[in-house]
PDB file of C-alpha atoms in Angstrom:
ATOM      1  CA  MET A 843     -43.775 -15.244  16.726  1.00 72.00           C
ATOM      2  CA  ALA A 844     -44.228 -14.964  20.488  1.00 75.00           C
ATOM      3  CA  ASN A 845     -47.814 -14.318  21.542  1.00 87.00           C
ATOM      4  CA  THR A 846     -47.813 -14.063  25.328  1.00 94.00           C
ATOM      5  CA  THR A 847     -46.228 -11.237  27.262  1.00 94.00           C
ATOM      6  CA  SER A 848     -43.879 -13.620  29.031  1.00 94.00           C
ATOM      7  CA  ALA A 849     -42.788 -15.171  25.729  1.00 93.00           C
ATOM      8  CA  LYS A 850     -42.071 -11.704  24.310  1.00 93.00           C
ATOM      9  CA  LYS A 851     -40.007 -10.852  27.370  1.00 94.00           C
ATOM     10  CA  ALA A 852     -38.128 -14.153  27.081  1.00 95.00           C
ATOM     11  CA  THR A 853     -37.307 -13.305  23.462  1.00 94.00           C
ATOM     12  CA  ARG A 854     -35.896  -9.913  24.522  1.00 95.00           C
ATOM     13  CA  LYS A 855     -33.821 -11.532  27.270  1.00 96.00           C
ATOM     14  CA  ILE A 856     -32.438 -14.148  24.869  1.00 96.00           C
ATOM     15  CA  ALA A 857     -31.453 -11.405  22.418  1.00 97.00           C
ATOM     16  CA  ARG A 858     -29.571  -9.515  25.167  1.00 97.00           C
ATOM     17  CA  ARG A 859     -27.786 -12.650  26.409  1.00 96.00           C
ATOM     18  CA  THR A 860     -26.865 -13.626  22.842  1.00 97.00           C
ATOM     19  CA  ALA A 861     -25.272 -10.217  22.259  1.00 97.00           C
ATOM     20  CA  VAL A 862     -23.274 -10.445  25.493  1.00 96.00           C
ATOM     21  CA  ASN A 863     -22.153 -14.021  24.787  1.00 96.00           C
ATOM     22  CA  LYS A 864     -21.169 -13.132  21.220  1.00 97.00           C
ATOM     23  CA  SER A 865     -19.027 -10.286  22.549  1.00 97.00           C
ATOM     24  CA  ARG A 866     -17.352 -12.551  25.123  1.00 96.00           C
ATOM     25  CA  ARG A 867     -16.703 -15.283  22.544  1.00 97.00           C
ATOM     26  CA  SER A 868     -15.194 -12.734  20.163  1.00 97.00           C
ATOM     27  CA  ARG A 869     -12.978 -11.359  22.945  1.00 97.00           C
ATOM     28  CA  VAL A 870     -11.699 -14.862  23.763  1.00 97.00           C
ATOM     29  CA  ARG A 871     -10.969 -15.537  20.083  1.00 97.00           C
ATOM     30  CA  GLY A 872      -8.921 -12.312  19.961  1.00 97.00           C
ATOM     31  CA  PHE A 873      -6.781 -13.393  22.902  1.00 98.00           C
ATOM     32  CA  ILE A 874      -6.261 -16.840  21.370  1.00 97.00           C
ATOM     33  CA  ARG A 875      -5.332 -15.243  18.034  1.00 98.00           C
ATOM     34  CA  LYS A 876      -2.627 -13.146  19.752  1.00 97.00           C
ATOM     35  CA  VAL A 877      -1.098 -16.316  21.209  1.00 97.00           C
ATOM     36  CA  GLU A 878      -1.278 -18.062  17.818  1.00 97.00           C
ATOM     37  CA  GLU A 879       0.436 -15.117  16.098  1.00 96.00           C
ATOM     38  CA  ALA A 880       3.197 -15.016  18.718  1.00 96.00           C
ATOM     39  CA  ILE A 881       3.753 -18.768  18.286  1.00 96.00           C
ATOM     40  CA  ALA A 882       3.856 -18.346  14.503  1.00 96.00           C
ATOM     41  CA  SER A 883       6.466 -15.589  14.809  1.00 94.00           C
ATOM     42  CA  GLY A 884       8.575 -17.892  16.997  1.00 92.00           C
ATOM     43  CA  ASP A 885       8.894 -15.364  19.829  1.00 92.00           C
ATOM     44  CA  HIS A 886       8.749 -17.393  23.052  1.00 95.00           C
ATOM     45  CA  ALA A 887       8.577 -14.355  25.371  1.00 95.00           C
ATOM     46  CA  ALA A 888       5.694 -12.752  23.458  1.00 95.00           C
ATOM     47  CA  ALA A 889       3.869 -16.077  23.214  1.00 96.00           C
ATOM     48  CA  ALA A 890       4.249 -16.689  26.949  1.00 96.00           C
ATOM     49  CA  ALA A 891       2.961 -13.191  27.733  1.00 97.00           C
ATOM     50  CA  ALA A 892       0.004 -13.607  25.366  1.00 97.00           C
ATOM     51  CA  LEU A 893      -0.814 -16.985  26.929  1.00 97.00           C
ATOM     52  CA  LYS A 894      -0.668 -15.476  30.404  1.00 97.00           C
ATOM     53  CA  ALA A 895      -3.234 -12.876  29.275  1.00 97.00           C
ATOM     54  CA  ALA A 896      -5.412 -15.444  27.484  1.00 97.00           C
ATOM     55  CA  GLN A 897      -5.710 -17.912  30.378  1.00 97.00           C
ATOM     56  CA  PRO A 898      -7.920 -15.744  32.623  1.00 97.00           C
ATOM     57  CA  GLU A 899     -10.085 -14.779  29.634  1.00 97.00           C
ATOM     58  CA  LEU A 900     -10.693 -18.441  28.814  1.00 97.00           C
ATOM     59  CA  ALA A 901     -11.425 -19.175  32.480  1.00 97.00           C
ATOM     60  CA  ARG A 902     -13.847 -16.251  32.622  1.00 97.00           C
ATOM     61  CA  ALA A 903     -15.650 -17.445  29.486  1.00 97.00           C
ATOM     62  CA  ALA A 904     -15.963 -20.908  31.029  1.00 97.00           C
ATOM     63  CA  GLY A 905     -17.232 -19.433  34.291  1.00 96.00           C
ATOM     64  CA  LYS A 906     -19.886 -17.407  32.451  1.00 95.00           C
ATOM     65  CA  GLY A 907     -21.001 -20.449  30.480  1.00 95.00           C
ATOM     66  CA  VAL A 908     -19.859 -19.131  27.099  1.00 96.00           C
ATOM     67  CA  LEU A 909     -17.449 -22.064  26.790  1.00 96.00           C
ATOM     68  CA  HIS A 910     -17.636 -25.449  28.459  1.00 97.00           C
ATOM     69  CA  ALA A 911     -15.073 -25.721  31.276  1.00 97.00           C
ATOM     70  CA  ASN A 912     -13.340 -28.696  29.616  1.00 98.00           C
ATOM     71  CA  THR A 913     -13.137 -26.830  26.305  1.00 97.00           C
ATOM     72  CA  ALA A 914     -11.439 -23.850  27.952  1.00 97.00           C
ATOM     73  CA  SER A 915      -9.068 -26.145  29.815  1.00 97.00           C
ATOM     74  CA  ARG A 916      -8.219 -28.041  26.635  1.00 98.00           C
ATOM     75  CA  LYS A 917      -7.495 -24.822  24.734  1.00 97.00           C
ATOM     76  CA  VAL A 918      -5.203 -23.526  27.500  1.00 98.00           C
ATOM     77  CA  SER A 919      -3.413 -26.874  27.680  1.00 98.00           C
ATOM     78  CA  ARG A 920      -2.806 -27.088  23.934  1.00 97.00           C
ATOM     79  CA  LEU A 921      -1.653 -23.483  23.686  1.00 97.00           C
ATOM     80  CA  ALA A 922       0.668 -23.934  26.681  1.00 97.00           C
ATOM     81  CA  SER A 923       2.266 -27.037  25.178  1.00 97.00           C
ATOM     82  CA  ARG A 924       2.870 -25.188  21.904  1.00 96.00           C
ATOM     83  CA  VAL A 925       4.377 -22.187  23.727  1.00 96.00           C
ATOM     84  CA  ASN A 926       6.630 -24.477  25.765  1.00 95.00           C
ATOM     85  CA  ALA A 927       7.757 -26.233  22.572  1.00 95.00           C
ATOM     86  CA  LEU A 928       9.130 -22.890  21.330  1.00 90.00           C
ATOM     87  CA  SER A 929      11.710 -22.730  24.112  1.00 81.00           C
ATOM     88  CA  ALA A 930      13.028 -26.228  23.425  1.00 66.00           C
TER      89      ALA A 930
END
């Protein structure tokens, strides 16, 4: 358990940041899930629209440090290739 005042404050700050990051991560997962569901249904238009909505969310998560920039980029790339494969 934290003893010093500064350590107690640090613990409170970590708890707040964890809650915010958990919310952001959950939000990103929701956007990715919508793209996955649209791909599974085979609807190219819906999948493209869902991907267009998911891209800025992934970029925002990377910018805030919730995801690594390369991870976000990789996820967008893989989703985009799967969406494009629907139209072929």
